[in-house]
Amino acid sequence: MDISRQNIVDSLKTTLTEQLSIALVDEFISLKRAFQLGQFSPTELSGGRFGEVLVRMFEYLMSGTYTPIGQQLKYTETTINRFENDGSQDEFFRFFAAKLCRVIMGVRNKRNVAHLAKNIDPNYQDALLITQSSTWILCELIRVYAKMDINDASMLIKSLSYQHVPIIENIEGFIKILDTSLGYRDKTLLILYSKYPQWVQDRDLQKWTGYSNSSRYKTDFLEPLSKEALTHREGSSSKLTSKGMIYVEKNIPLEFNWN
């Protein structure tokens, strides 16, 4: 299975429109990355926008039309209530998604995420709530409307935060790293980051990093990275660890400077 942002969009767009699918996935990626980097207020703000796209999806599922993106939503609570009570929709999804949508939008609208807290800053637990709620919603959207196997859906959701890496381009299956200043160690970690949670075979890592000697690539890079617990190796494949994810996000610029 191809695990990518585009794969998620493609799996949803037939039922939920391409524009809404792209908007929802992009807000999800934005809030997940912000949370992983400890940026809790931006997580909540992206969560609010995620909720606004979800309301438009409710509109579309009920009527076949939706409020254009960029135009202010009207009667948001009425739309959520209508969807929650629409017996033609999937019972489990409409019951929980409507409630979670209220929560996600309520955090942004009523918890003053852009202002300093008077006592204990609630931003961490609020951001955590939004992250977990939006993950559940997107996974359910895939399960209900893309009719995808739940295990595939789970893998897709886990991979979403790590897929859109601007300094990597996928050219017909070949992973091309656009920042030529990176060394082989960082290239290896970056590729594994972009592929998470998949295992990647040694031969593919060697090919994509451009290292010429397979045995030396294994002894000089793959085995040391596993010993440092930045990756985990089984047989001839590697997978990034949570320690490796943190290393990549702190030490490798994921945006590419075109100047």
Coordinates of C-alpha atoms in Angstrom, one line a residue:
M1 CA 0.0 0.0 0.0
D2 CA 1.2 3.5 -0.9
I3 CA 1.3 5.5 2.3
S4 CA 1.3 9.2 1.6
R5 CA -0.7 12.4 2.0
Q6 CA -1.9 12.0 -1.5
N7 CA -3.1 8.5 -0.8
I8 CA -5.3 9.8 2.0
V9 CA -6.7 12.5 -0.2
D10 CA -7.4 10.0 -3.0
S11 CA -9.1 7.6 -0.6
L12 CA -11.5 10.3 0.6
K13 CA -12.1 12.7 -2.4
T14 CA -14.6 10.5 -4.2
T15 CA -17.0 10.7 -1.4
L16 CA -16.0 14.0 0.3
T17 CA -14.7 16.1 -2.6
E18 CA -11.0 16.7 -3.4
Q19 CA -11.0 20.3 -2.0
L20 CA -12.4 19.3 1.4
S21 CA -10.2 16.2 1.6
I22 CA -7.0 18.2 0.9
A23 CA -8.0 20.9 3.4
L24 CA -8.8 18.4 6.2
V25 CA -5.6 16.4 5.7
D26 CA -3.4 19.5 5.5
E27 CA -4.9 20.9 8.8
F28 CA -4.4 17.5 10.4
I29 CA -0.7 17.4 9.4
S30 CA -0.3 21.0 10.6
L31 CA -1.7 20.4 14.0
K32 CA 0.1 17.0 14.5
R33 CA 3.5 18.5 13.7
A34 CA 2.9 21.6 15.9
F35 CA 2.0 19.3 18.8
Q36 CA 5.1 17.1 18.3
L37 CA 7.3 20.2 18.3
G38 CA 5.7 21.5 21.5
Q39 CA 3.8 24.3 19.8
F40 CA 0.5 23.9 21.6
S41 CA -1.3 27.2 20.8
P42 CA -0.7 26.6 17.0
T43 CA -2.0 23.1 17.5
E44 CA -5.2 24.4 18.9
L45 CA -5.6 27.0 16.1
S46 CA -5.1 24.4 13.4
G47 CA -7.6 22.2 15.3
G48 CA -10.1 25.0 15.0
R49 CA -9.6 25.1 11.2
F50 CA -9.8 21.3 11.1
G51 CA -13.2 21.6 12.8
E52 CA -14.3 24.2 10.3
V53 CA -13.5 21.8 7.4
L54 CA -15.3 19.0 9.2
V55 CA -18.5 21.2 9.5
R56 CA -18.3 21.7 5.7
M57 CA -18.0 17.9 5.3
F58 CA -21.2 17.5 7.4
E59 CA -22.9 20.0 5.1
Y60 CA -21.8 18.1 2.0
L61 CA -22.8 14.7 3.3
M62 CA -26.3 16.0 4.1
S63 CA -27.0 18.2 1.1
G64 CA -24.3 17.7 -1.6
T65 CA -23.1 21.4 -1.2
Y66 CA -21.0 23.2 1.4
T67 CA -20.0 26.7 2.4
P68 CA -17.0 27.6 0.2
I69 CA -13.6 27.6 1.9
G70 CA -12.7 31.2 2.7
Q71 CA -16.3 32.1 3.4
Q72 CA -17.4 32.4 7.0
L73 CA -19.5 29.5 8.3
K74 CA -23.1 30.3 9.4
Y75 CA -25.2 28.3 11.8
T76 CA -22.3 26.0 12.7
E77 CA -24.0 24.6 15.8
T78 CA -27.2 24.0 13.8
T79 CA -25.3 22.1 11.1
I80 CA -23.5 19.9 13.7
N81 CA -26.9 19.2 15.4
R82 CA -28.5 18.3 12.1
F83 CA -25.7 15.9 11.2
E84 CA -25.7 14.3 14.6
N85 CA -29.4 13.5 14.2
D86 CA -29.3 12.6 10.5
G87 CA -30.3 8.9 10.5
S88 CA -29.0 8.5 6.9
Q89 CA -25.4 8.9 8.1
D90 CA -23.2 6.3 9.7
E91 CA -24.6 6.0 13.2
F92 CA -21.3 5.6 15.1
F93 CA -19.5 8.3 13.1
R94 CA -22.2 10.9 13.3
F95 CA -22.8 10.4 17.1
F96 CA -19.1 10.8 18.1
A97 CA -17.8 13.0 15.3
A98 CA -20.4 15.7 16.0
K99 CA -19.5 15.8 19.7
L100 CA -15.8 15.9 19.0
C101 CA -16.2 18.6 16.5
R102 CA -17.9 20.8 19.1
V103 CA -15.0 20.1 21.5
I104 CA -12.3 20.9 19.0
M105 CA -13.9 24.2 17.9
G106 CA -14.8 25.0 21.5
V107 CA -11.2 24.8 22.7
R108 CA -10.2 27.4 20.1
N109 CA -13.3 29.6 20.6
K110 CA -13.7 29.5 24.4
R111 CA -10.3 28.7 25.9
N112 CA -8.5 31.8 24.7
V113 CA -5.6 29.9 23.2
A114 CA -4.0 33.1 21.9
H115 CA -3.8 34.6 25.3
L116 CA -1.8 34.0 28.4
A117 CA -3.5 31.9 31.1
K118 CA -4.1 33.5 34.4
N119 CA -3.1 30.4 36.5
I120 CA -2.0 27.1 35.1
D121 CA -1.5 27.2 31.3
P122 CA -4.0 24.7 29.9
N123 CA -2.5 24.6 26.4
Y124 CA -0.8 21.3 26.7
Q125 CA -3.8 19.2 27.7
D126 CA -6.0 21.2 25.3
A127 CA -3.6 20.5 22.4
L128 CA -3.5 16.8 23.4
L129 CA -7.2 16.6 23.4
I130 CA -7.4 18.2 19.9
T131 CA -4.7 16.0 18.5
Q132 CA -6.3 12.8 19.8
S133 CA -9.8 13.8 18.7
S134 CA -8.8 14.9 15.2
T135 CA -6.9 11.6 14.8
W136 CA -10.0 9.6 15.7
I137 CA -12.1 11.6 13.3
L138 CA -9.8 11.2 10.4
C139 CA -9.4 7.5 11.0
E140 CA -13.1 7.1 11.1
L141 CA -13.6 9.1 7.9
I142 CA -11.2 6.8 6.2
R143 CA -12.9 3.7 7.7
V144 CA -16.5 4.8 6.9
Y145 CA -16.1 6.7 3.6
A146 CA -13.0 5.2 2.0
K147 CA -14.1 1.7 3.0
M148 CA -10.4 0.9 3.7
D149 CA -9.2 -1.9 5.9
I150 CA -8.9 -0.7 9.5
N151 CA -5.2 -1.8 9.7
D152 CA -4.3 0.1 6.6
A153 CA -6.2 3.1 7.9
S154 CA -4.3 2.9 11.2
M155 CA -1.0 2.8 9.3
L156 CA -2.0 5.7 7.1
I157 CA -2.9 7.8 10.2
K158 CA 0.3 7.1 11.9
S159 CA 2.3 8.0 8.8
L160 CA 0.5 11.3 8.1
S161 CA 2.7 13.6 10.3
Y162 CA 5.9 12.4 8.6
Q163 CA 4.9 12.2 5.0
H164 CA 5.0 15.8 3.6
V165 CA 8.7 16.6 3.9
P166 CA 9.5 19.6 1.5
I167 CA 13.1 18.6 1.0
I168 CA 12.1 15.2 -0.3
E169 CA 10.5 14.5 -3.6
N170 CA 9.1 11.2 -4.7
I171 CA 9.8 10.7 -8.4
E172 CA 8.0 7.6 -9.5
G173 CA 9.0 5.7 -6.4
F174 CA 12.5 7.1 -6.2
I175 CA 13.1 9.2 -3.0
K176 CA 15.1 12.2 -4.0
I177 CA 16.6 14.4 -1.3
L178 CA 16.7 18.0 -2.6
D179 CA 19.1 19.3 0.0
T180 CA 22.5 18.1 -1.4
S181 CA 24.4 19.4 1.6
L182 CA 23.2 16.6 3.9
G183 CA 25.5 13.8 4.8
Y184 CA 24.7 10.1 4.4
R185 CA 23.7 9.7 8.1
D186 CA 21.1 12.5 8.0
K187 CA 19.9 11.4 4.5
T188 CA 19.2 8.0 5.9
L189 CA 17.3 9.3 8.9
L190 CA 15.4 11.7 6.8
I191 CA 14.2 9.0 4.4
L192 CA 13.1 6.8 7.3
Y193 CA 11.3 9.8 8.8
S194 CA 9.4 10.4 5.5
K195 CA 8.5 6.6 5.3
Y196 CA 7.4 6.2 8.9
P197 CA 5.9 3.8 10.1
Q198 CA 7.1 1.6 7.3
W199 CA 10.2 -0.5 7.3
V200 CA 12.7 0.4 4.5
Q201 CA 15.1 -2.1 3.0
D202 CA 18.8 -1.6 3.0
R203 CA 19.1 -1.6 -0.7
D204 CA 16.5 1.2 -1.1
L205 CA 18.2 3.3 1.6
Q206 CA 21.5 2.9 -0.1
K207 CA 20.1 3.7 -3.5
W208 CA 18.2 6.8 -2.3
T209 CA 21.1 8.2 -0.3
G210 CA 23.5 7.6 -3.2
Y211 CA 26.1 5.7 -1.2
S212 CA 28.1 3.4 -3.5
N213 CA 29.3 0.6 -1.3
S214 CA 26.6 -1.6 0.2
S215 CA 28.7 -3.4 2.9
R216 CA 30.3 -0.1 4.1
Y217 CA 26.9 1.6 4.1
K218 CA 25.6 -1.1 6.4
T219 CA 28.6 -1.0 8.8
D220 CA 29.2 2.8 8.7
F221 CA 25.6 4.0 8.9
L222 CA 22.8 1.4 9.3
E223 CA 24.3 -0.6 12.2
P224 CA 25.5 2.5 14.2
L225 CA 22.2 4.2 13.8
S226 CA 20.5 1.1 15.3
K227 CA 23.0 1.0 18.1
E228 CA 22.2 4.6 19.0
A229 CA 18.5 3.6 19.0
L230 CA 17.7 6.3 16.4
T231 CA 16.5 3.4 14.2
H232 CA 15.6 -0.3 14.8
R233 CA 16.9 -3.0 12.4
E234 CA 15.5 -6.4 11.7
G235 CA 17.2 -8.5 9.0
S236 CA 17.9 -6.1 6.1
S237 CA 15.4 -3.5 6.9
S238 CA 15.3 -0.4 9.2
K239 CA 12.6 1.7 10.9
L240 CA 12.8 5.0 12.7
T241 CA 12.3 5.1 16.4
S242 CA 10.7 7.9 18.5
K243 CA 14.2 9.0 19.4
G244 CA 15.0 9.2 15.7
M245 CA 11.9 11.3 15.0
I246 CA 13.0 13.8 17.6
Y247 CA 16.5 13.9 16.2
V248 CA 15.3 14.6 12.7
E249 CA 12.8 17.3 13.7
K250 CA 15.4 19.1 15.9
N251 CA 18.5 18.7 13.7
I252 CA 17.5 18.4 10.0
P253 CA 15.8 21.4 8.3
L254 CA 12.7 19.9 6.7
E255 CA 11.9 23.1 4.6
F256 CA 14.1 23.7 1.6
N257 CA 15.5 27.2 1.0
W258 CA 15.2 27.8 -2.8
N259 CA 17.2 31.1 -2.6

